[in-house]
Amino acid sequence: YNCGVVWNECRRTFSPNLLEMSKEIKIGYRILKIHTKSFSVKDIPEEQFNSLFNNGNSILNIGSNINFDKDKSTITIDIQTSLTKKGGNKQIVSHSGRTVFLINELKKLFNSKENSYDLPNNFLLQLLGISFSHSRALLSTELQSTAYADKFILPVVNPSILLPKNLQQPKREK
């Protein structure tokens, strides 16, 4: 992939048959907005707080939502994270971060026959990875004025685990 500066332009060259000329897909994009949608933190007793981060005493949930807006030519990705105490159902820390990408000519990538977007396999994963990195930074900033600062940090994850189940898997490159 080759990427530019202001507009990132991702290119992926592929050919179903090595004897045919390869087809190059260029998708220009840039980030429009990054922000926290929601954030909450609950105080817990100090003895519970100290044990929360030891020996798997907490459960981290991570989810994502992807919205395509053909008219605005945007892809919006929300990353939701929550921390709960093992055996409990109340969220101790909850955060939702949003990244909005402006996609150059998103309408042209829409496949009306399949009611989906023809995107290269790794493109959506790249956007998910960027969005998750933003969410990690947003959450870290939100936690700075709390007891969770420097205690609760989102791990680096493979973006493929963030692909929502309700979203059709990206098409395989040939």
PDB file of N, CA and C in Angstrom, residues 100-147:
ATOM      1  N   VAL A 100     -14.518   9.547  12.006  1.00  0.00           N
ATOM      2  CA  VAL A 100     -15.256   9.712  10.756  1.00  0.00           C
ATOM      3  C   VAL A 100     -14.242   9.916   9.635  1.00  0.00           C
ATOM      4  N   PHE A 101     -14.342   9.083   8.615  1.00  0.00           N
ATOM      5  CA  PHE A 101     -13.458   9.152   7.453  1.00  0.00           C
ATOM      6  C   PHE A 101     -14.232   9.685   6.255  1.00  0.00           C
ATOM      7  N   LEU A 102     -13.645  10.629   5.537  1.00  0.00           N
ATOM      8  CA  LEU A 102     -14.192  11.076   4.262  1.00  0.00           C
ATOM      9  C   LEU A 102     -13.548  10.217   3.183  1.00  0.00           C
ATOM     10  N   ILE A 103     -14.376   9.511   2.426  1.00  0.00           N
ATOM     11  CA  ILE A 103     -13.888   8.594   1.393  1.00  0.00           C
ATOM     12  C   ILE A 103     -14.128   9.225   0.033  1.00  0.00           C
ATOM     13  N   ASN A 104     -13.076   9.375  -0.725  1.00  0.00           N
ATOM     14  CA  ASN A 104     -13.172   9.980  -2.043  1.00  0.00           C
ATOM     15  C   ASN A 104     -14.057   9.112  -2.947  1.00  0.00           C
ATOM     16  N   GLU A 105     -15.187   9.672  -3.363  1.00  0.00           N
ATOM     17  CA  GLU A 105     -16.113   9.019  -4.288  1.00  0.00           C
ATOM     18  C   GLU A 105     -16.602   7.656  -3.794  1.00  0.00           C
ATOM     19  N   LEU A 106     -17.096   7.633  -2.561  1.00  0.00           N
ATOM     20  CA  LEU A 106     -17.616   6.399  -1.978  1.00  0.00           C
ATOM     21  C   LEU A 106     -18.761   5.824  -2.809  1.00  0.00           C
ATOM     22  N   LYS A 107     -19.557   6.702  -3.430  1.00  0.00           N
ATOM     23  CA  LYS A 107     -20.693   6.237  -4.251  1.00  0.00           C
ATOM     24  C   LYS A 107     -20.243   5.278  -5.345  1.00  0.00           C
ATOM     25  N   LYS A 108     -19.074   5.530  -5.914  1.00  0.00           N
ATOM     26  CA  LYS A 108     -18.586   4.682  -7.007  1.00  0.00           C
ATOM     27  C   LYS A 108     -18.229   3.275  -6.536  1.00  0.00           C
ATOM     28  N   LEU A 109     -18.037   3.104  -5.223  1.00  0.00           N
ATOM     29  CA  LEU A 109     -17.678   1.796  -4.681  1.00  0.00           C
ATOM     30  C   LEU A 109     -18.901   0.973  -4.275  1.00  0.00           C
ATOM     31  N   PHE A 110     -20.093   1.572  -4.412  1.00  0.00           N
ATOM     32  CA  PHE A 110     -21.309   0.878  -4.022  1.00  0.00           C
ATOM     33  C   PHE A 110     -21.747  -0.084  -5.117  1.00  0.00           C
ATOM     34  N   ASN A 111     -22.008  -1.314  -4.749  1.00  0.00           N
ATOM     35  CA  ASN A 111     -22.475  -2.343  -5.661  1.00  0.00           C
ATOM     36  C   ASN A 111     -23.973  -2.529  -5.397  1.00  0.00           C
ATOM     37  N   SER A 112     -24.798  -1.945  -6.253  1.00  0.00           N
ATOM     38  CA  SER A 112     -26.251  -1.976  -6.026  1.00  0.00           C
ATOM     39  C   SER A 112     -26.833  -3.387  -6.148  1.00  0.00           C
ATOM     40  N   LYS A 113     -26.221  -4.244  -6.959  1.00  0.00           N
ATOM     41  CA  LYS A 113     -26.726  -5.612  -7.111  1.00  0.00           C
ATOM     42  C   LYS A 113     -26.613  -6.388  -5.802  1.00  0.00           C
ATOM     43  N   GLU A 114     -25.517  -6.181  -5.088  1.00  0.00           N
ATOM     44  CA  GLU A 114     -25.291  -6.903  -3.837  1.00  0.00           C
ATOM     45  C   GLU A 114     -25.604  -6.051  -2.605  1.00  0.00           C
ATOM     46  N   ASN A 115     -25.987  -4.787  -2.832  1.00  0.00           N
ATOM     47  CA  ASN A 115     -26.268  -3.845  -1.748  1.00  0.00           C
ATOM     48  C   ASN A 115     -25.113  -3.789  -0.746  1.00  0.00           C
ATOM     49  N   SER A 116     -23.904  -3.669  -1.288  1.00  0.00           N
ATOM     50  CA  SER A 116     -22.706  -3.608  -0.453  1.00  0.00           C
ATOM     51  C   SER A 116     -21.656  -2.754  -1.164  1.00  0.00           C
ATOM     52  N   TYR A 117     -20.566  -2.544  -0.489  1.00  0.00           N
ATOM     53  CA  TYR A 117     -19.477  -1.751  -1.055  1.00  0.00           C
ATOM     54  C   TYR A 117     -18.351  -2.663  -1.497  1.00  0.00           C
ATOM     55  N   ASP A 118     -17.808  -2.392  -2.688  1.00  0.00           N
ATOM     56  CA  ASP A 118     -16.674  -3.147  -3.203  1.00  0.00           C
ATOM     57  C   ASP A 118     -15.396  -2.486  -2.700  1.00  0.00           C
ATOM     58  N   LEU A 119     -14.951  -2.955  -1.553  1.00  0.00           N
ATOM     59  CA  LEU A 119     -13.740  -2.414  -0.943  1.00  0.00           C
ATOM     60  C   LEU A 119     -12.665  -3.487  -0.919  1.00  0.00           C
ATOM     61  N   PRO A 120     -11.415  -3.099  -1.113  1.00  0.00           N
ATOM     62  CA  PRO A 120     -10.341  -4.096  -0.971  1.00  0.00           C
ATOM     63  C   PRO A 120     -10.379  -4.703   0.425  1.00  0.00           C
ATOM     64  N   ASN A 121     -10.005  -5.952   0.511  1.00  0.00           N
ATOM     65  CA  ASN A 121     -10.086  -6.718   1.747  1.00  0.00           C
ATOM     66  C   ASN A 121      -9.451  -6.002   2.936  1.00  0.00           C
ATOM     67  N   ASN A 122      -8.285  -5.439   2.767  1.00  0.00           N
ATOM     68  CA  ASN A 122      -7.577  -4.847   3.899  1.00  0.00           C
ATOM     69  C   ASN A 122      -7.951  -3.397   4.175  1.00  0.00           C
ATOM     70  N   PHE A 123      -8.706  -2.763   3.300  1.00  0.00           N
ATOM     71  CA  PHE A 123      -9.019  -1.348   3.484  1.00  0.00           C
ATOM     72  C   PHE A 123      -9.861  -1.115   4.747  1.00  0.00           C
ATOM     73  N   LEU A 124     -10.929  -1.870   4.907  1.00  0.00           N
ATOM     74  CA  LEU A 124     -11.779  -1.709   6.082  1.00  0.00           C
ATOM     75  C   LEU A 124     -11.010  -2.047   7.360  1.00  0.00           C
ATOM     76  N   LEU A 125     -10.167  -3.064   7.288  1.00  0.00           N
ATOM     77  CA  LEU A 125      -9.339  -3.417   8.448  1.00  0.00           C
ATOM     78  C   LEU A 125      -8.364  -2.292   8.789  1.00  0.00           C
ATOM     79  N   GLN A 126      -7.858  -1.611   7.777  1.00  0.00           N
ATOM     80  CA  GLN A 126      -6.967  -0.470   8.014  1.00  0.00           C
ATOM     81  C   GLN A 126      -7.726   0.643   8.741  1.00  0.00           C
ATOM     82  N   LEU A 127      -8.947   0.933   8.297  1.00  0.00           N
ATOM     83  CA  LEU A 127      -9.757   1.962   8.957  1.00  0.00           C
ATOM     84  C   LEU A 127     -10.110   1.561  10.392  1.00  0.00           C
ATOM     85  N   LEU A 128     -10.397   0.293  10.613  1.00  0.00           N
ATOM     86  CA  LEU A 128     -10.683  -0.197  11.970  1.00  0.00           C
ATOM     87  C   LEU A 128      -9.457  -0.043  12.873  1.00  0.00           C
ATOM     88  N   GLY A 129      -8.276  -0.355  12.337  1.00  0.00           N
ATOM     89  CA  GLY A 129      -7.041  -0.212  13.112  1.00  0.00           C
ATOM     90  C   GLY A 129      -6.781   1.233  13.506  1.00  0.00           C
ATOM     91  N   ILE A 130      -6.999   2.141  12.568  1.00  0.00           N
ATOM     92  CA  ILE A 130      -6.821   3.571  12.844  1.00  0.00           C
ATOM     93  C   ILE A 130      -7.830   4.017  13.902  1.00  0.00           C
ATOM     94  N   SER A 131      -9.074   3.601  13.748  1.00  0.00           N
ATOM     95  CA  SER A 131     -10.136   3.979  14.689  1.00  0.00           C
ATOM     96  C   SER A 131      -9.864   3.442  16.090  1.00  0.00           C
ATOM     97  N   PHE A 132      -9.378   2.220  16.179  1.00  0.00           N
ATOM     98  CA  PHE A 132      -9.072   1.652  17.490  1.00  0.00           C
ATOM     99  C   PHE A 132      -7.919   2.405  18.150  1.00  0.00           C
ATOM    100  N   SER A 133      -6.914   2.773  17.371  1.00  0.00           N
ATOM    101  CA  SER A 133      -5.803   3.571  17.921  1.00  0.00           C
ATOM    102  C   SER A 133      -6.317   4.905  18.449  1.00  0.00           C
ATOM    103  N   HIS A 134      -7.225   5.523  17.715  1.00  0.00           N
ATOM    104  CA  HIS A 134      -7.822   6.775  18.185  1.00  0.00           C
ATOM    105  C   HIS A 134      -8.581   6.546  19.488  1.00  0.00           C
ATOM    106  N   SER A 135      -9.349   5.469  19.560  1.00  0.00           N
ATOM    107  CA  SER A 135     -10.135   5.177  20.751  1.00  0.00           C
ATOM    108  C   SER A 135      -9.226   4.925  21.956  1.00  0.00           C
ATOM    109  N   ARG A 136      -8.108   4.253  21.732  1.00  0.00           N
ATOM    110  CA  ARG A 136      -7.135   4.030  22.822  1.00  0.00           C
ATOM    111  C   ARG A 136      -6.639   5.370  23.367  1.00  0.00           C
ATOM    112  N   ALA A 137      -6.309   6.285  22.462  1.00  0.00           N
ATOM    113  CA  ALA A 137      -5.808   7.599  22.881  1.00  0.00           C
ATOM    114  C   ALA A 137      -6.899   8.414  23.578  1.00  0.00           C
ATOM    115  N   LEU A 138      -8.114   8.390  23.024  1.00  0.00           N
ATOM    116  CA  LEU A 138      -9.225   9.124  23.633  1.00  0.00           C
ATOM    117  C   LEU A 138      -9.509   8.619  25.046  1.00  0.00           C
ATOM    118  N   LEU A 139      -9.552   7.298  25.215  1.00  0.00           N
ATOM    119  CA  LEU A 139      -9.825   6.735  26.533  1.00  0.00           C
ATOM    120  C   LEU A 139      -8.716   7.081  27.520  1.00  0.00           C
ATOM    121  N   SER A 140      -7.490   6.992  27.085  1.00  0.00           N
ATOM    122  CA  SER A 140      -6.356   7.343  27.949  1.00  0.00           C
ATOM    123  C   SER A 140      -6.462   8.792  28.419  1.00  0.00           C
ATOM    124  N   THR A 141      -6.843   9.672  27.525  1.00  0.00           N
ATOM    125  CA  THR A 141      -7.015  11.085  27.874  1.00  0.00           C
ATOM    126  C   THR A 141      -8.152  11.257  28.875  1.00  0.00           C
ATOM    127  N   GLU A 142      -9.273  10.579  28.638  1.00  0.00           N
ATOM    128  CA  GLU A 142     -10.423  10.674  29.545  1.00  0.00           C
ATOM    129  C   GLU A 142     -10.075  10.164  30.946  1.00  0.00           C
ATOM    130  N   LEU A 143      -9.232   9.139  31.029  1.00  0.00           N
ATOM    131  CA  LEU A 143      -8.901   8.523  32.312  1.00  0.00           C
ATOM    132  C   LEU A 143      -7.852   9.291  33.117  1.00  0.00           C
ATOM    133  N   GLN A 144      -7.208  10.280  32.508  1.00  0.00           N
ATOM    134  CA  GLN A 144      -6.106  10.975  33.178  1.00  0.00           C
ATOM    135  C   GLN A 144      -6.485  11.615  34.509  1.00  0.00           C
ATOM    136  N   SER A 145      -7.707  12.046  34.664  1.00  0.00           N
ATOM    137  CA  SER A 145      -8.108  12.697  35.913  1.00  0.00           C
ATOM    138  C   SER A 145      -8.796  11.723  36.874  1.00  0.00           C
ATOM    139  N   THR A 146      -8.621  10.425  36.658  1.00  0.00           N
ATOM    140  CA  THR A 146      -9.265   9.420  37.501  1.00  0.00           C
ATOM    141  C   THR A 146      -8.219   8.506  38.132  1.00  0.00           C
ATOM    142  N   ALA A 147      -8.664   7.656  39.031  1.00  0.00           N
ATOM    143  CA  ALA A 147      -7.775   6.673  39.664  1.00  0.00           C
ATOM    144  C   ALA A 147      -7.312   5.610  38.670  1.00  0.00           C
TER     145      ALA A 147
END
